[in-house]
Amino acid sequence: MKKVLILSGSPRKGGNSDTLCDEFMKGAIEAGNEVEKIFVAGKNIGYCKACYACKDTGVCVIKDDMAEVLQKMLDADVIVLSSPVYFYSISAQLKAVIDRTVARWLEFRDKEFYYIMTAAEDEKHTMDCTLECFRGLAACLEGSKEMGVIYAKGVYERGEINGTKFMTEAYEMGKGV
């Protein structure tokens, strides 16, 4: 059994990337894992101010929900990062979480990462930068391993993801954790 943390970076609850998170979660639970999904936009998480007060203490001076999220990230064996593509990058909500890991980033060890991306465009290059944002975090964390990526292209309006092959991919990927 693994401890799985899903960070849904969609600003739309029930949006396409958030829905894929639910499918991943369903599969991971069925496989016997302990799974928690955090809808990032529902948390109060401010942006990093680069004051680096956390450098010596590991404690951020911003008192919001990030301390709780960061501890859950540290406790997890598996971290799923999910975001819609916004101007070829990730959502601001998820970027704030990634930046705020700076307070304790040196404590991360041996995490398995899965990435879920959704985009309206169907071009091959659409998700390159988004994926690099996800990989950028993992590259800074000791012993991180990329385990899987979902490229859900051609979905824009809420619910367009339903009935697509991406739903099955997310479920199967979660089941394989």
mmCIF file of C-alpha atoms in Angstrom:
data_model
loop_
_atom_site.group_PDB
_atom_site.id
_atom_site.type_symbol
_atom_site.label_atom_id
_atom_site.label_comp_id
_atom_site.label_asym_id
_atom_site.label_seq_id
_atom_site.Cartn_x
_atom_site.Cartn_y
_atom_site.Cartn_z
ATOM 1 C CA MET A 1 0.000 0.000 0.000
ATOM 2 C CA LYS A 2 1.251 3.433 -0.950
ATOM 3 C CA LYS A 3 0.215 6.832 0.316
ATOM 4 C CA VAL A 4 -0.984 8.793 -2.724
ATOM 5 C CA LEU A 5 -1.532 12.565 -2.780
ATOM 6 C CA ILE A 6 -3.316 14.092 -5.756
ATOM 7 C CA LEU A 7 -2.921 17.848 -6.223
ATOM 8 C CA SER A 8 -5.702 18.990 -8.530
ATOM 9 C CA GLY A 9 -4.547 22.317 -9.939
ATOM 10 C CA SER A 10 -7.720 23.077 -11.831
ATOM 11 C CA PRO A 11 -9.516 26.270 -10.832
ATOM 12 C CA ARG A 12 -12.783 24.547 -11.874
ATOM 13 C CA LYS A 13 -14.124 21.932 -9.489
ATOM 14 C CA GLY A 14 -15.372 19.186 -11.743
ATOM 15 C CA GLY A 15 -13.342 20.545 -14.643
ATOM 16 C CA ASN A 16 -11.635 18.181 -17.050
ATOM 17 C CA SER A 17 -8.327 17.814 -15.199
ATOM 18 C CA ASP A 18 -10.123 17.597 -11.847
ATOM 19 C CA THR A 19 -12.337 14.834 -13.269
ATOM 20 C CA LEU A 20 -9.254 12.911 -14.408
ATOM 21 C CA CYS A 21 -7.907 13.218 -10.852
ATOM 22 C CA ASP A 22 -11.071 11.533 -9.610
ATOM 23 C CA GLU A 23 -10.616 8.676 -12.082
ATOM 24 C CA PHE A 24 -6.958 8.247 -11.074
ATOM 25 C CA MET A 25 -8.073 8.235 -7.446
ATOM 26 C CA LYS A 26 -10.736 5.586 -8.116
ATOM 27 C CA GLY A 27 -8.133 3.274 -9.653
ATOM 28 C CA ALA A 28 -5.542 3.899 -6.939
ATOM 29 C CA ILE A 29 -8.082 3.173 -4.180
ATOM 30 C CA GLU A 30 -9.207 -0.030 -5.911
ATOM 31 C CA ALA A 31 -5.547 -1.090 -6.025
ATOM 32 C CA GLY A 32 -5.464 -0.826 -2.217
ATOM 33 C CA ASN A 33 -3.688 2.488 -1.755
ATOM 34 C CA GLU A 34 -4.430 5.272 0.708
ATOM 35 C CA VAL A 35 -5.434 8.226 -1.468
ATOM 36 C CA GLU A 36 -6.200 11.888 -0.803
ATOM 37 C CA LYS A 37 -7.084 14.516 -3.378
ATOM 38 C CA ILE A 38 -6.567 18.183 -2.621
ATOM 39 C CA PHE A 39 -8.455 20.670 -4.762
ATOM 40 C CA VAL A 40 -5.755 23.354 -4.646
ATOM 41 C CA ALA A 41 -8.055 26.254 -5.616
ATOM 42 C CA GLY A 42 -10.141 25.467 -2.517
ATOM 43 C CA LYS A 43 -7.160 26.128 -0.258
ATOM 44 C CA ASN A 44 -5.807 29.460 0.904
ATOM 45 C CA ILE A 45 -2.279 29.364 -0.530
ATOM 46 C CA GLY A 46 -0.389 32.582 -1.165
ATOM 47 C CA TYR A 47 2.534 33.001 -3.488
ATOM 48 C CA CYS A 48 6.171 32.778 -2.393
ATOM 49 C CA LYS A 49 7.641 36.192 -1.572
ATOM 50 C CA ALA A 50 11.281 35.040 -1.839
ATOM 51 C CA CYS A 51 12.082 36.336 1.639
ATOM 52 C CA TYR A 52 13.900 33.046 2.390
ATOM 53 C CA ALA A 53 13.070 33.238 6.081
ATOM 54 C CA CYS A 54 12.338 29.515 5.705
ATOM 55 C CA LYS A 55 15.959 28.798 4.761
ATOM 56 C CA ASP A 56 17.089 28.225 8.330
ATOM 57 C CA THR A 57 13.845 27.125 9.964
ATOM 58 C CA GLY A 58 11.926 25.213 7.271
ATOM 59 C CA VAL A 59 8.895 27.265 8.273
ATOM 60 C CA CYS A 60 7.274 29.734 5.895
ATOM 61 C CA VAL A 61 6.347 33.123 7.308
ATOM 62 C CA ILE A 62 3.069 33.057 5.365
ATOM 63 C CA LYS A 63 0.405 31.555 7.607
ATOM 64 C CA ASP A 64 -2.035 29.809 5.316
ATOM 65 C CA ASP A 65 -2.979 26.285 4.202
ATOM 66 C CA MET A 66 0.384 25.528 2.592
ATOM 67 C CA ALA A 67 1.999 24.146 5.755
ATOM 68 C CA GLU A 68 -0.657 21.404 5.845
ATOM 69 C CA VAL A 69 -0.356 20.691 2.100
ATOM 70 C CA LEU A 70 3.437 20.604 2.300
ATOM 71 C CA GLN A 71 3.382 18.095 5.146
ATOM 72 C CA LYS A 72 1.023 15.883 3.148
ATOM 73 C CA MET A 73 3.401 16.101 0.183
ATOM 74 C CA LEU A 74 6.297 15.049 2.396
ATOM 75 C CA ASP A 75 4.307 12.155 3.889
ATOM 76 C CA ALA A 76 3.181 10.836 0.478
ATOM 77 C CA ASP A 77 4.922 8.071 -1.453
ATOM 78 C CA VAL A 78 3.227 9.172 -4.670
ATOM 79 C CA ILE A 79 2.407 12.715 -5.803
ATOM 80 C CA VAL A 80 0.055 13.386 -8.699
ATOM 81 C CA LEU A 81 0.257 16.862 -10.230
ATOM 82 C CA SER A 82 -2.674 17.853 -12.416
ATOM 83 C CA SER A 83 -3.362 21.047 -14.312
ATOM 84 C CA PRO A 84 -5.156 22.410 -17.325
ATOM 85 C CA VAL A 85 -2.796 24.067 -19.803
ATOM 86 C CA TYR A 86 -2.870 27.849 -19.451
ATOM 87 C CA PHE A 87 -0.825 29.680 -22.077
ATOM 88 C CA TYR A 88 1.294 26.529 -22.452
ATOM 89 C CA SER A 89 2.007 26.358 -18.731
ATOM 90 C CA ILE A 90 0.364 25.275 -15.460
ATOM 91 C CA SER A 91 -2.364 27.001 -13.469
ATOM 92 C CA ALA A 92 -1.388 29.774 -11.072
ATOM 93 C CA GLN A 93 -2.927 27.810 -8.198
ATOM 94 C CA LEU A 94 -0.609 24.832 -8.701
ATOM 95 C CA LYS A 95 2.413 27.028 -9.426
ATOM 96 C CA ALA A 96 1.974 28.685 -6.025
ATOM 97 C CA VAL A 97 2.084 25.243 -4.359
ATOM 98 C CA ILE A 98 5.204 24.248 -6.280
ATOM 99 C CA ASP A 99 6.994 27.498 -5.416
ATOM 100 C CA ARG A 100 6.065 27.224 -1.751
ATOM 101 C CA THR A 101 7.746 23.811 -1.427
ATOM 102 C CA VAL A 102 10.960 25.837 -1.129
ATOM 103 C CA ALA A 103 10.470 25.936 2.659
ATOM 104 C CA ARG A 104 11.184 22.189 2.944
ATOM 105 C CA TRP A 105 12.313 20.989 -0.482
ATOM 106 C CA LEU A 106 15.502 19.411 0.843
ATOM 107 C CA GLU A 107 13.416 17.019 2.968
ATOM 108 C CA PHE A 108 11.808 15.348 -0.063
ATOM 109 C CA ARG A 109 13.111 11.860 -0.861
ATOM 110 C CA ASP A 110 12.194 9.149 -3.343
ATOM 111 C CA LYS A 111 8.774 10.351 -4.510
ATOM 112 C CA GLU A 112 6.941 8.797 -7.437
ATOM 113 C CA PHE A 113 5.337 11.396 -9.693
ATOM 114 C CA TYR A 114 2.382 11.147 -12.073
ATOM 115 C CA TYR A 115 1.314 14.058 -14.263
ATOM 116 C CA ILE A 116 -2.151 14.832 -15.646
ATOM 117 C CA MET A 117 -2.619 17.618 -18.193
ATOM 118 C CA THR A 118 -5.657 18.792 -20.147
ATOM 119 C CA ALA A 119 -5.785 21.245 -23.032
ATOM 120 C CA ALA A 120 -8.247 22.596 -25.567
ATOM 121 C CA GLU A 121 -5.668 22.415 -28.349
ATOM 122 C CA ASP A 122 -4.785 19.157 -30.001
ATOM 123 C CA GLU A 123 -1.294 20.107 -31.242
ATOM 124 C CA LYS A 124 1.659 17.898 -30.291
ATOM 125 C CA HIS A 125 3.636 20.746 -28.660
ATOM 126 C CA THR A 126 0.701 22.066 -26.592
ATOM 127 C CA MET A 127 1.816 20.431 -23.343
ATOM 128 C CA ASP A 128 5.609 20.657 -23.610
ATOM 129 C CA CYS A 129 6.028 23.609 -21.251
ATOM 130 C CA THR A 130 3.379 22.330 -18.833
ATOM 131 C CA LEU A 131 5.174 19.008 -18.550
ATOM 132 C CA GLU A 132 8.514 20.759 -18.051
ATOM 133 C CA CYS A 133 6.997 22.721 -15.130
ATOM 134 C CA PHE A 134 6.018 19.439 -13.479
ATOM 135 C CA ARG A 135 9.385 17.870 -14.242
ATOM 136 C CA GLY A 136 11.145 20.952 -12.903
ATOM 137 C CA LEU A 137 9.788 20.315 -9.431
ATOM 138 C CA ALA A 138 10.666 16.623 -9.519
ATOM 139 C CA ALA A 139 14.178 17.372 -10.798
ATOM 140 C CA CYS A 140 14.850 19.397 -7.636
ATOM 141 C CA LEU A 141 13.674 16.661 -5.266
ATOM 142 C CA GLU A 142 16.116 13.878 -4.352
ATOM 143 C CA GLY A 143 15.311 10.470 -5.819
ATOM 144 C CA SER A 144 12.143 11.481 -7.678
ATOM 145 C CA LYS A 145 10.834 9.156 -10.385
ATOM 146 C CA GLU A 146 8.405 9.951 -13.179
ATOM 147 C CA MET A 147 5.895 7.114 -13.355
ATOM 148 C CA GLY A 148 3.318 8.267 -15.898
ATOM 149 C CA VAL A 149 1.863 11.139 -17.907
ATOM 150 C CA ILE A 150 -1.621 11.759 -19.286
ATOM 151 C CA TYR A 151 -1.833 14.130 -22.261
ATOM 152 C CA ALA A 152 -5.570 14.863 -22.510
ATOM 153 C CA LYS A 153 -5.733 17.106 -25.584
ATOM 154 C CA GLY A 154 -8.760 18.443 -27.403
ATOM 155 C CA VAL A 155 -10.939 19.001 -24.337
ATOM 156 C CA TYR A 156 -12.070 22.468 -23.352
ATOM 157 C CA GLU A 157 -15.568 22.813 -21.919
ATOM 158 C CA ARG A 158 -16.310 21.212 -18.562
ATOM 159 C CA GLY A 159 -17.379 17.632 -19.066
ATOM 160 C CA GLU A 160 -15.800 17.150 -22.504
ATOM 161 C CA ILE A 161 -13.418 14.671 -20.873
ATOM 162 C CA ASN A 162 -16.279 12.278 -20.081
ATOM 163 C CA GLY A 163 -16.401 9.261 -22.336
ATOM 164 C CA THR A 164 -12.903 9.831 -23.735
ATOM 165 C CA LYS A 165 -9.979 7.407 -23.681
ATOM 166 C CA PHE A 166 -8.319 9.726 -21.154
ATOM 167 C CA MET A 167 -10.788 8.650 -18.465
ATOM 168 C CA THR A 168 -9.717 5.040 -18.913
ATOM 169 C CA GLU A 169 -6.041 6.064 -18.982
ATOM 170 C CA ALA A 170 -6.396 7.905 -15.676
ATOM 171 C CA TYR A 171 -8.225 5.021 -14.029
ATOM 172 C CA GLU A 172 -5.700 2.443 -15.262
ATOM 173 C CA MET A 173 -2.750 4.631 -14.287
ATOM 174 C CA GLY A 174 -4.179 4.988 -10.785
ATOM 175 C CA LYS A 175 -4.767 1.246 -10.599
ATOM 176 C CA GLY A 176 -1.123 0.688 -11.500
ATOM 177 C CA VAL A 177 0.252 2.687 -8.583
#
